[in-house]
Structure formats: C-alpha cells, structure tokens
Coordinates of C-alpha atoms in Angstrom, one line a residue:
M1251 CA -28.0 8.0 -99.3
K1252 CA -28.6 5.3 -97.3
Q1253 CA -25.0 3.9 -97.5
M1254 CA -23.8 7.4 -95.9
R1255 CA -26.3 7.2 -93.0
A1256 CA -25.4 3.4 -92.4
N1257 CA -21.5 4.4 -92.2
K1258 CA -22.1 7.3 -89.6
P1259 CA -23.4 5.3 -86.8
S1260 CA -20.6 2.6 -87.1
K1261 CA -17.9 5.5 -86.8
K1262 CA -19.6 7.0 -83.6
H1263 CA -20.1 3.6 -81.7
A1264 CA -16.5 2.8 -82.7
S1265 CA -15.0 5.8 -81.0
L1266 CA -17.4 5.6 -77.8
G1267 CA -16.1 2.0 -77.8
I1268 CA -12.5 3.0 -77.2
V1269 CA -12.7 5.7 -75.0
L1270 CA -14.7 3.5 -72.8
A1271 CA -12.4 0.5 -73.3
T1272 CA -9.8 2.8 -72.3
T1273 CA -11.4 4.3 -69.5
L1274 CA -12.2 0.7 -68.0
F1275 CA -8.6 -0.1 -68.4
L1276 CA -7.1 2.8 -66.7
A1277 CA -9.7 2.3 -63.9
G1278 CA -8.6 -1.3 -63.2
C1279 CA -5.1 -0.8 -63.2
Q1280 CA -5.0 0.4 -59.6
S1281 CA -4.8 -1.7 -56.4
E1282 CA -6.0 -0.2 -53.2
L1283 CA -3.1 -0.6 -50.5
Y1284 CA -4.5 0.4 -47.2
S1285 CA -7.8 2.0 -45.9
N1286 CA -10.0 3.6 -42.7
L1287 CA -6.8 6.1 -42.7
Q1288 CA -6.4 9.8 -41.3
E1289 CA -6.3 12.4 -44.2
R1290 CA -3.1 13.5 -42.5
E1291 CA -1.6 9.8 -42.5
V1292 CA -2.7 9.4 -46.3
N1293 CA -1.0 12.5 -47.4
E1294 CA 1.9 11.7 -45.5
M1295 CA 2.0 8.0 -47.1
I1296 CA 1.7 9.7 -50.6
S1297 CA 4.6 11.8 -50.3
V1298 CA 6.9 8.9 -49.1
L1299 CA 6.0 6.8 -52.3
A1300 CA 6.1 9.9 -54.6
V1301 CA 9.9 10.4 -53.3
N1302 CA 10.7 6.9 -54.3
G1303 CA 8.6 7.0 -57.8
I1304 CA 5.8 5.6 -57.2
E1305 CA 2.4 7.3 -58.2
A1306 CA -0.5 7.0 -55.9
S1307 CA -3.8 8.3 -55.3
R1308 CA -6.2 8.3 -52.3
S1309 CA -10.1 8.3 -52.0
T1310 CA -12.7 9.0 -49.3
D1311 CA -15.8 7.5 -48.2
G1312 CA -17.0 10.7 -47.2
K1313 CA -17.1 9.5 -43.3
G1314 CA -13.6 10.8 -42.7
N1315 CA -11.8 7.5 -43.9
Y1316 CA -9.2 7.8 -46.5
S1317 CA -7.4 4.8 -48.8
V1318 CA -4.4 4.9 -50.8
S1319 CA -4.1 3.0 -54.1
V1320 CA -1.5 2.5 -56.8
D1321 CA -0.9 0.8 -59.8
R1322 CA -0.9 -2.9 -59.5
G1323 CA 2.7 -3.2 -60.9
N1324 CA 3.8 -1.1 -57.7
F1325 CA 2.1 -2.7 -55.3
S1326 CA 4.5 -4.8 -53.4
L1327 CA 7.4 -2.2 -54.1
A1328 CA 4.7 0.7 -52.3
I1329 CA 4.4 -1.7 -49.3
A1330 CA 8.1 -2.2 -48.8
K1331 CA 8.6 1.7 -49.2
L1332 CA 6.1 2.6 -46.7
S1333 CA 7.0 -0.2 -43.9
E1334 CA 10.7 0.9 -44.3
K1335 CA 9.0 4.6 -42.7
G1336 CA 6.8 2.5 -40.3
L1337 CA 3.8 3.5 -42.2
P1338 CA 0.8 3.1 -41.8
R1339 CA 1.5 3.6 -38.0
E1340 CA 0.1 1.6 -35.4
K1341 CA -3.4 2.3 -34.1
F1342 CA -3.2 2.9 -30.0
G1343 CA -6.4 3.3 -28.1
S1344 CA -7.6 6.7 -26.3
L1345 CA -8.9 6.9 -22.8
G1346 CA -12.1 8.1 -24.3
K1347 CA -12.3 4.7 -26.0
I1348 CA -11.1 2.6 -23.3
F1349 CA -13.3 4.4 -20.3
N1350 CA -16.4 4.9 -22.6
S1351 CA -19.9 6.3 -21.2
E1352 CA -21.6 3.3 -22.2
K1353 CA -22.0 1.8 -19.0
L1354 CA -24.9 2.1 -17.0
V1355 CA -22.3 2.6 -13.6
S1356 CA -19.1 4.3 -13.9
T1357 CA -16.2 4.1 -11.1
P1358 CA -15.2 7.3 -9.6
F1359 CA -11.5 6.5 -11.5
E1360 CA -13.2 5.9 -14.8
E1361 CA -15.4 9.5 -14.4
R1362 CA -12.0 11.1 -13.7
A1363 CA -10.3 9.5 -16.8
R1364 CA -13.3 10.9 -18.8
F1365 CA -13.0 14.4 -17.6
M1366 CA -8.7 14.3 -18.0
H1367 CA -9.4 12.8 -21.8
A1368 CA -11.9 15.7 -22.2
L1369 CA -9.6 18.6 -21.0
N1370 CA -6.9 17.1 -22.8
E1371 CA -8.7 17.2 -26.3
E1372 CA -10.2 20.7 -25.5
L1373 CA -6.7 21.8 -25.1
S1374 CA -5.1 20.4 -28.0
N1375 CA -8.0 21.8 -30.1
S1376 CA -7.5 25.3 -28.9
I1377 CA -3.3 25.2 -29.4
S1378 CA -4.2 23.3 -33.2
R1379 CA -6.1 26.7 -34.1
I1380 CA -2.7 28.8 -33.3
N1381 CA -1.4 30.1 -36.9
G1382 CA 1.4 27.9 -37.7
V1383 CA 0.2 24.6 -35.7
V1384 CA -0.4 21.5 -37.8
S1385 CA -1.3 19.3 -34.8
A1386 CA -1.1 19.7 -31.0
R1387 CA -1.4 17.0 -28.4
V1388 CA -1.8 18.1 -24.7
H1389 CA -1.2 15.4 -21.9
L1390 CA -2.1 16.2 -18.3
M1391 CA -0.9 14.2 -15.2
V1392 CA -3.0 15.4 -12.2
P1393 CA -2.2 12.9 -9.3
E1394 CA -4.9 11.4 -7.2
G1395 CA -4.3 13.2 -3.9
S1396 CA -5.8 12.8 -0.5
P1397 CA -6.7 15.2 2.0
F1398 CA -4.7 13.6 4.7
E1399 CA -1.7 13.8 2.8
D1400 CA 0.8 16.9 3.6
N1401 CA 3.0 16.9 0.8
K1402 CA 0.9 16.6 -2.4
T1403 CA 2.7 16.1 -5.8
P1404 CA 2.1 18.6 -8.1
P1405 CA 0.4 18.4 -11.2
R1406 CA 2.4 18.5 -14.5
A1407 CA 1.4 19.1 -18.3
S1408 CA 3.1 18.4 -21.5
V1409 CA 2.3 19.5 -25.0
F1410 CA 3.7 18.1 -28.1
I1411 CA 3.4 20.4 -31.1
Y1412 CA 4.2 19.9 -35.0
Q1413 CA 4.5 23.3 -36.8
E1414 CA 4.4 23.9 -40.5
A1415 CA 7.5 23.9 -42.0
G1416 CA 9.3 27.1 -42.1
Q1417 CA 7.5 28.6 -38.9
D1418 CA 9.3 29.3 -35.4
L1419 CA 6.6 29.0 -33.0
R1420 CA 8.9 29.7 -30.0
P1421 CA 7.7 33.2 -29.0
Q1422 CA 4.1 31.6 -28.9
I1423 CA 5.2 29.0 -25.9
P1424 CA 4.5 31.6 -23.2
T1425 CA 1.0 31.8 -24.3
I1426 CA 0.9 28.3 -25.0
K1427 CA 1.9 27.4 -21.1
N1428 CA -0.5 30.5 -20.0
L1429 CA -3.2 28.7 -21.6
I1430 CA -2.5 25.1 -20.0
V1431 CA -1.8 26.8 -16.6
N1432 CA -5.3 28.5 -16.6
S1433 CA -7.1 25.6 -17.2
L1434 CA -6.3 23.5 -14.4
D1435 CA -6.1 24.4 -10.8
N1436 CA -2.6 24.2 -8.7
L1437 CA -0.6 23.9 -12.1
E1438 CA 2.6 25.9 -12.1
Y1439 CA 4.0 27.7 -14.9
S1440 CA 7.5 26.1 -14.8
F1441 CA 5.8 22.1 -14.6
V1442 CA 4.4 22.9 -18.1
E1443 CA 6.8 21.5 -20.8
V1444 CA 6.4 22.5 -24.8
A1445 CA 8.1 20.5 -27.4
L1446 CA 8.1 21.7 -31.1
F1447 CA 8.8 19.2 -34.1
E1448 CA 8.6 20.8 -37.4
D1449 CA 6.4 18.9 -39.8
N1450 CA 7.5 18.7 -43.6
T1451 CA 4.7 16.3 -44.6
S1452 CA 2.5 19.5 -45.6
A1453 CA 4.9 21.1 -48.1
T1454 CA 6.2 17.2 -49.3
A1455 CA 2.3 16.4 -50.0
T1456 CA 1.9 19.6 -51.8
T1457 CA 4.6 19.1 -54.1
S1458 CA 4.2 15.4 -54.6
R1459 CA 0.6 16.2 -55.8
R1460 CA 1.7 18.8 -57.9
S1461 CA 4.1 16.7 -59.7
M1462 CA 1.6 13.8 -59.9
A1463 CA -0.9 16.1 -61.5
S1464 CA 1.4 17.1 -64.0
F1465 CA 2.2 13.4 -64.7
G1466 CA -1.5 12.5 -64.9
G1467 CA -1.8 15.4 -67.1
G1468 CA 0.6 13.9 -69.5
I1469 CA -0.7 10.8 -69.5
W1470 CA -4.0 11.8 -70.5
N1471 CA -2.6 14.0 -73.4
V1472 CA -0.6 10.6 -74.6
V1473 CA -4.1 8.6 -74.3
L1474 CA -6.1 11.4 -75.9
L1475 CA -3.6 11.6 -79.0
G1476 CA -3.5 7.9 -79.5
L1477 CA -7.3 7.9 -79.4
L1478 CA -7.6 10.7 -81.8
G1479 CA -4.9 9.2 -84.2
F1480 CA -7.0 5.9 -83.8
I1481 CA -10.3 7.2 -85.0
A1482 CA -8.6 9.2 -87.7
W1483 CA -7.4 5.9 -88.9
Y1484 CA -10.4 4.0 -88.6
G1485 CA -12.4 6.8 -90.4
F1486 CA -9.7 6.6 -93.4
K1487 CA -9.9 2.7 -93.4
L1488 CA -13.7 3.0 -93.7
T1489 CA -13.6 5.4 -96.4
S1490 CA -10.9 3.9 -98.4
N1491 CA -12.6 0.5 -98.1
S1492 CA -15.8 1.6 -99.8
S1493 CA -16.5 0.6 -103.4
P1494 CA -15.7 2.8 -106.5
K1495 CA -19.8 2.4 -107.2
Q1496 CA -20.4 3.5 -103.6
R1497 CA -18.2 6.9 -104.0
N1498 CA -19.7 7.6 -107.0
S1499 CA -23.1 7.3 -106.0
Q1500 CA -22.4 9.3 -102.9
N1501 CA -21.0 12.1 -105.4
K1502 CA -24.2 12.0 -107.4
I1503 CA -26.0 12.7 -104.3
I1504 CA -24.1 15.6 -103.4
T1505 CA -24.0 17.0 -107.0
K1506 CA -27.9 16.7 -106.9
G1507 CA -28.1 18.3 -103.9
K1508 CA -26.1 21.0 -104.7
L1509 CA -28.1 21.3 -107.6

C-alpha cells in the first residue's frame, strides 16, 4: 500500500515539471524587435511580417505603448523585411510638443501655434469619427496678416484621410469641407483640399491574426499530444519497472479491499 502511494506523487511531479519546462522554453524563444509603438503601426508591422512568413506577436504596457516580438531565429530577417517597408516609421515632433505650455511666459507666436495645433487636432478627431475613416489629419494654413495690408492672403486647409478598404468616402467630401470651412473664419470652400487614400492595413492585419491564431493553435496541439504521449510512456515505464513482488503485493491489497 505504501509503495502505491509513493509512486503517485512522482508521476504527478514529473508531468507538472514537463509542462512547466515546455512553457518556459516556448516563452524564452521570443525576442522583442521594437517597443514604444502605436497600435496602428504595430498592426502594420505584424501584417508585413506575416506576408513574409514570419510569425510575430504584440504586447502592451497598458499605457498605449506596444511592442513587437518574433522568434529568435527570425530576428535578423524580421528587421530586414521591416526596414524594406520603412518600418518603424520615423518619429516627428508635433507643434503641441514643440510649443508646449510649460513656459512661464509665452510669445504671441507660440500662443497662436498652440491654438492652431489644438484646432487641427479637434478637426482631425471629428473627421476620424465618420464611418469608414481609419485616420485623418487636418492642416490649416492661416497667414498672419496685418491690418495695414490691402491684399491679405486667404487661409487654406488640407485634409489627409485614410479610408477603410472597400469604402468610398467621395460622397462625404462636401460634408468634410463644410466642417472645415465652418470652423475657421474667412476660409472659403474652394480653398479646402481633401485627399483620400485606401488603407489595407486593417484587413491585412485581421487576416494575419487569423492565420497566426490557427498556426499557434496547431503548434499547441502538437505540443499537447507530445506531452500526453510522454506522460503515457513515463507511466508505462514506471509500471513495467516495478518488481513482481511489488505487483503481487499490490494485487493482494486490491483483492483484500474488494473482500
């Protein structure tokens, strides 16, 4: 009876050790490529890697920053493929960061720059909420005039829009122009330019995530089958290695229990 109880913990500990070792091994195979990225840029990078047959994963720090990781064996190849597409993209400073409000005294030019930046951001946010718009950027150009000028340069505006794949936002262009015109004094309708570009990142990223999910599921199925096979083999080995006397004593104990 004592022999039977002594064998059970060894099997349990062996199986738990195998699962833990396998988990640590798979977790240690990932290497971080880039960090401090935006979600849209991460999805674009993952889709580019998936097209080139490189499996990648993303993680977040909970503060809006994302990172991309790949298998260690694909590290150099992943960097090369992303570099061919110009990823990750170069970071540019915005007016909101250049003319920040941390100074005790701001010049009129800085105050005006902050106001224009805030107005651009608000208009971009409003346009981004239109159905079918992935992202939008608004650039207002308002010349700083003088009351003594006879011929003032009129303000102008340009709108840069990424639309979802398969969407056609051309019927919405008059509405977008009117939104810009009514947000700025003396801005004429004809001086607002709207440029539309189709964004394939969202559709490609969705497809790549599905393929990676199925690929990852296949890997885990193979690992699980391998673990089950090893545990079964290990249990059979323990049973076969037990002496005839131990097996006879175990059978006697079971027989007495039935009686």
